[in-house]
PDB file of C-alpha atoms in Angstrom:
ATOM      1  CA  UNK A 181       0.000   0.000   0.000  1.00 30.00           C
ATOM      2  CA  UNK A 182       0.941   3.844  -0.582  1.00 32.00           C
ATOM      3  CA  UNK A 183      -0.037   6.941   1.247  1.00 34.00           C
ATOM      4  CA  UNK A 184       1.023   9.912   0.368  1.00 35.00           C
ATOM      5  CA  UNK A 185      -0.021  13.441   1.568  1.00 33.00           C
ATOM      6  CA  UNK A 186       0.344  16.661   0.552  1.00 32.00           C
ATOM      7  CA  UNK A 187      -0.310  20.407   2.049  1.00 30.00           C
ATOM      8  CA  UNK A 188      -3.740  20.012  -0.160  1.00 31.00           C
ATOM      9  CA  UNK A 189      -4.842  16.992   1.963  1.00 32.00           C
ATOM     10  CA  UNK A 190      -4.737  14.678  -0.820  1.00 39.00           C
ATOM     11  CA  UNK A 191      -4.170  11.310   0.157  1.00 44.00           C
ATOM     12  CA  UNK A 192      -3.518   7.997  -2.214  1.00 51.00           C
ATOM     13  CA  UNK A 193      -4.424   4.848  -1.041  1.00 52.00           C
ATOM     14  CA  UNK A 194      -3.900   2.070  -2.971  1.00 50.00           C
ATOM     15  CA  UNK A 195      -2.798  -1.728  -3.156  1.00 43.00           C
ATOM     16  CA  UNK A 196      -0.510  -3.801  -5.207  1.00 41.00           C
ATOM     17  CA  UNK A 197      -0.964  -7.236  -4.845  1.00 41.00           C
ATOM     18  CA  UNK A 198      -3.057  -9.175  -2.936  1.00 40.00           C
ATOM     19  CA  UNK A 199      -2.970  -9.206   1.202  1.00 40.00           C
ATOM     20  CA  UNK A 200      -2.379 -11.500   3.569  1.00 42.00           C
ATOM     21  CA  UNK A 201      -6.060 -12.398   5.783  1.00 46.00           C
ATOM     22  CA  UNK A 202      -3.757 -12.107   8.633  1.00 52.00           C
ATOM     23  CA  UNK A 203      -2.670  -8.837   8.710  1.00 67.00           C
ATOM     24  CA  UNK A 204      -4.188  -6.481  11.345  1.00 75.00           C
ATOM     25  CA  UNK A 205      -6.015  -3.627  11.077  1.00 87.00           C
ATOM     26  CA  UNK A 206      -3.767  -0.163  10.264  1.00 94.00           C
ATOM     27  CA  UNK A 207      -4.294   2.627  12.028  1.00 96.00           C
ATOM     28  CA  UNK A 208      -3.353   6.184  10.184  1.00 96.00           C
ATOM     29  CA  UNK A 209      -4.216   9.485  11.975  1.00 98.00           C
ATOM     30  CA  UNK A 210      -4.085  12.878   9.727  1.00 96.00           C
ATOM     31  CA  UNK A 211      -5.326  16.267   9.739  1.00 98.00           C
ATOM     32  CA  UNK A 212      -7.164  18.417   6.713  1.00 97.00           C
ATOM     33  CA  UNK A 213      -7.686  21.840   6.533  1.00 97.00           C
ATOM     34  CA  UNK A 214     -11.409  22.443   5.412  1.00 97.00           C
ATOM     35  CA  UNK A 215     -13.262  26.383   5.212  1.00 96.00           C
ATOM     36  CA  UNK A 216     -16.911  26.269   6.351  1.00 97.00           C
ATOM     37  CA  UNK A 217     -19.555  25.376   3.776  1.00 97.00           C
ATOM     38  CA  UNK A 218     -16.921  23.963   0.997  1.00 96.00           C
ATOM     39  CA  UNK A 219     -16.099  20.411  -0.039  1.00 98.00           C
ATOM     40  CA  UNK A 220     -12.988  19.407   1.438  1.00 98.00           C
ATOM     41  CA  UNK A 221     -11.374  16.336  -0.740  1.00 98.00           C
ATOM     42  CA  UNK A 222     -10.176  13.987   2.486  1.00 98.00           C
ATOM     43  CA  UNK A 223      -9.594  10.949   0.641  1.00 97.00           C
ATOM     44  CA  UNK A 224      -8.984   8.847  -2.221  1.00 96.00           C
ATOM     45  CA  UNK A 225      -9.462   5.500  -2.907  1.00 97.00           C
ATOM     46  CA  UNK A 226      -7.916   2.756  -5.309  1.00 95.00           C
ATOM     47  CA  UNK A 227      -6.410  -0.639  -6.295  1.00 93.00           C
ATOM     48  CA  UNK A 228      -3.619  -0.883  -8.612  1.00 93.00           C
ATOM     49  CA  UNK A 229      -2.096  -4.319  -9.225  1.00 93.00           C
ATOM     50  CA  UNK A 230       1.499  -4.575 -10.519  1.00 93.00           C
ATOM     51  CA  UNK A 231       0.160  -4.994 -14.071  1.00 95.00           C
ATOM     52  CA  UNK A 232      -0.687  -1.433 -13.493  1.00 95.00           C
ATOM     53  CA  UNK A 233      -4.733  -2.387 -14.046  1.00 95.00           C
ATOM     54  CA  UNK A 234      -7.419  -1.968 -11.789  1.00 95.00           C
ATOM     55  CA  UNK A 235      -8.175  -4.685  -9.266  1.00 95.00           C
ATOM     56  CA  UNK A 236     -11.396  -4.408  -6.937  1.00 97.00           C
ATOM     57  CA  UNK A 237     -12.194  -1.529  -5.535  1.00 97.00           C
ATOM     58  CA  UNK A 238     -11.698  -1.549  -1.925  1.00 97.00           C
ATOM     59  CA  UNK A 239     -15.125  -1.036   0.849  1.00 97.00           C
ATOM     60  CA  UNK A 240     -15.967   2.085   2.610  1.00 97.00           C
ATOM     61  CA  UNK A 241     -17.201   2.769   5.901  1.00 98.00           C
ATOM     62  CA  UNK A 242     -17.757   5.700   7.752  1.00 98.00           C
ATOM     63  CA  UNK A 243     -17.034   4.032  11.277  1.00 98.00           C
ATOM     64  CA  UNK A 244     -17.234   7.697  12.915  1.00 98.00           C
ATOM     65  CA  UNK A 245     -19.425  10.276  11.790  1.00 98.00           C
ATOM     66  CA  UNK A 246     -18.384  13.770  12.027  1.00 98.00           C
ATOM     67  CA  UNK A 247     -20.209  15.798  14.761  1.00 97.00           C
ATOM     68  CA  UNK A 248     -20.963  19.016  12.924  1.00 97.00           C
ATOM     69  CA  UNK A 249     -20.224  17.471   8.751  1.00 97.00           C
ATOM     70  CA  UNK A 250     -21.236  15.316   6.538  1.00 98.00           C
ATOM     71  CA  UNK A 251     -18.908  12.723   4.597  1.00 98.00           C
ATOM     72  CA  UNK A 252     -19.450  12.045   1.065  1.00 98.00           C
ATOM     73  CA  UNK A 253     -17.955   9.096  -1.094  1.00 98.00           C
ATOM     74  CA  UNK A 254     -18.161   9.886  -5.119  1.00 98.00           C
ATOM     75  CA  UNK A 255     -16.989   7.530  -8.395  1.00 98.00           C
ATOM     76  CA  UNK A 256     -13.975   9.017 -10.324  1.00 97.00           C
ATOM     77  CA  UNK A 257     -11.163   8.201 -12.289  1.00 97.00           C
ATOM     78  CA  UNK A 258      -7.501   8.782 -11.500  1.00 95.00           C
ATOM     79  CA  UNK A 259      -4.780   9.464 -13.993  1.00 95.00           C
ATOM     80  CA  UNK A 260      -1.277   8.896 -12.438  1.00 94.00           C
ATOM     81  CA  UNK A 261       2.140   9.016 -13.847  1.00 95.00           C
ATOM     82  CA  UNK A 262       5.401   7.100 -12.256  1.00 94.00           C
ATOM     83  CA  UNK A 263       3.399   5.508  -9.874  1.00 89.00           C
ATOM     84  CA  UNK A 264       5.310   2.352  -8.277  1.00 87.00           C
ATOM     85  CA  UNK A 265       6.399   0.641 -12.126  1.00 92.00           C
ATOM     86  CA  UNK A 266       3.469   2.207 -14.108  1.00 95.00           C
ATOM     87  CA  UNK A 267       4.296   4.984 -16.066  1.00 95.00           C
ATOM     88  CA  UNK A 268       1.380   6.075 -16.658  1.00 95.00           C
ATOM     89  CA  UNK A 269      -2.185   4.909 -16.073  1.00 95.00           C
ATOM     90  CA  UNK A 270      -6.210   5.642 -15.749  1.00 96.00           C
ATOM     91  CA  UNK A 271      -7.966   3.853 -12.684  1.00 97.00           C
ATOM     92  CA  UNK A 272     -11.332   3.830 -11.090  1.00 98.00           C
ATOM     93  CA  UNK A 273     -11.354   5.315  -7.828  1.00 98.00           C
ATOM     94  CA  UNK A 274     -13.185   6.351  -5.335  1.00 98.00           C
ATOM     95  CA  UNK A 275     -13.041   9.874  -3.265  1.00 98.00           C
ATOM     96  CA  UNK A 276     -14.249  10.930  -0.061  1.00 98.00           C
ATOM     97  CA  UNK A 277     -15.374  14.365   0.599  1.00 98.00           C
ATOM     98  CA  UNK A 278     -16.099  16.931   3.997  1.00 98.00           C
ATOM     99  CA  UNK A 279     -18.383  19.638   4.100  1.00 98.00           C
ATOM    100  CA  UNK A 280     -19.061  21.218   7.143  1.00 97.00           C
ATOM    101  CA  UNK A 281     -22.256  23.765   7.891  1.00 97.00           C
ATOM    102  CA  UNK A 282     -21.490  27.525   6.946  1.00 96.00           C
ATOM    103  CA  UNK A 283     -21.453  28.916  10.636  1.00 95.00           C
ATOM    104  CA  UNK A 284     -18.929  25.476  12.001  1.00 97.00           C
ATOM    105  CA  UNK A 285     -15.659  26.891  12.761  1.00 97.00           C
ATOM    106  CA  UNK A 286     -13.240  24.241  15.363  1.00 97.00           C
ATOM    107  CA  UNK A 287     -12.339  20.851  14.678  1.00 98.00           C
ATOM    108  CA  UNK A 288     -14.304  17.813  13.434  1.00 98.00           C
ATOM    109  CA  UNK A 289     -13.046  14.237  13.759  1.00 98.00           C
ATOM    110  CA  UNK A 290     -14.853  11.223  11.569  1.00 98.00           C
ATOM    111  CA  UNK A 291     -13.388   7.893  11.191  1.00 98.00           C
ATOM    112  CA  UNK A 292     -13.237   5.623   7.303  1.00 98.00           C
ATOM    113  CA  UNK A 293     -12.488   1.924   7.457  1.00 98.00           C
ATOM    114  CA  UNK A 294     -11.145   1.217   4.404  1.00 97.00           C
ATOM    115  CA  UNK A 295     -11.398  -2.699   3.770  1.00 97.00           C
ATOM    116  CA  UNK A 296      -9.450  -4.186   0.645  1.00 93.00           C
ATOM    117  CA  UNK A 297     -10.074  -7.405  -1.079  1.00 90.00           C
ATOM    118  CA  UNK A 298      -7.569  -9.888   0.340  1.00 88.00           C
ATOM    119  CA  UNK A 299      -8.855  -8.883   4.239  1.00 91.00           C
ATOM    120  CA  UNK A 300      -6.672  -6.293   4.612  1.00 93.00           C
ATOM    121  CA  UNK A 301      -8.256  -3.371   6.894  1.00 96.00           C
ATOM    122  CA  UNK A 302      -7.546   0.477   7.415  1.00 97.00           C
ATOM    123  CA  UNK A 303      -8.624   2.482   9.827  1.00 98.00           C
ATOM    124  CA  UNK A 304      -8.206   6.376   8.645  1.00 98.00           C
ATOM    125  CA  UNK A 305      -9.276   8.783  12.051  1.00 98.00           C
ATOM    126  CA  UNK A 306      -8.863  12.224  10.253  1.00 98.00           C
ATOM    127  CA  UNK A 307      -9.552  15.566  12.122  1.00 98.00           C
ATOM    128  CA  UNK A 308     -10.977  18.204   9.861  1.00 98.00           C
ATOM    129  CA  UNK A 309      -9.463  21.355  10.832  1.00 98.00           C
ATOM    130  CA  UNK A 310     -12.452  23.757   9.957  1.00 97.00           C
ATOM    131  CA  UNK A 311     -10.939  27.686   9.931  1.00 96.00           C
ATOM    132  CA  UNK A 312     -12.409  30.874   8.339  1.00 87.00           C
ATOM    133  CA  UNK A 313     -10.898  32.196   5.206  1.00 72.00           C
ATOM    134  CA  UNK A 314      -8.658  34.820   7.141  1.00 64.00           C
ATOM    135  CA  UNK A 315      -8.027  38.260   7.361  1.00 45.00           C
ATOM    136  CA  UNK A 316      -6.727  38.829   3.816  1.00 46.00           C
ATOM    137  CA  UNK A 317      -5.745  42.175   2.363  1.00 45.00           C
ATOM    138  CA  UNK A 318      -8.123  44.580   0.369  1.00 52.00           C
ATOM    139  CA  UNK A 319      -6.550  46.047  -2.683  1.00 55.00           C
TER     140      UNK A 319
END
């Protein structure tokens, strides 16, 4: 599996190969920075075998809700280029979203198990770090 994160809160999840039914659960904690009332991308969800195809998609769960948000999971494809021996490719994926309600300002912590086809399990706790757009500088 590969994560990888980025100061725009993407993250990449995806598997090559099949797991093990024996491996334990994963726990990965992060933080995203959200604005009130906006979708906030907080995930993103996919399979890539090393023939650089598509295997399953993995399962979704929102284990946690958010107390003041909502989550939402949408369809997509990802294009990628020099990821892991594929120099380019086009997968279906799956990405998560956060919105919180226009007057929400503070943090808001859900929690995604992410379940892949070969039993492997992820637990993803992300706090949503909801913060007004700032003073910013008339011109």
């Amino acid at each position: 599996m590969k994560v990888l994160s980025s100061a725009a809160a993407f993250v990449l999840t995806g598997l090559a190969g099949l797991a093990s039914a024996q491996e334990p659960s994963r726990v990965v904690e992060r933080t995203v920075k959200s604005v009130p009332n906006k979708d906030t991308q907080i995930g993103v969800y996919l399979n890539v075998l090393p023939d650089c195809t598509s295997g399953p998609l993995p399962t979704i769960r929102l284990v946690t809700p958010p107390a003041s948000g909502k989550v939402v999971v949408k369809t997509a494809k990802v294009k990628a280029t020099n990821y892991k021996a594929c120099l380019a490719l086009e997968v279906p994926a799956y990405v998560a979203f956060y919105k919180s309600p226009p007057e929400f300002l503070g943090n808001d912590v859900l929690t995604i198990e992410v379940r892949f086809d070969g039993g492997r399990t992820e637990i993803q706790k992300i706090t949503v770090n909801v913060a007004g757009a700032g003073a910013q500088q008339k011109i």
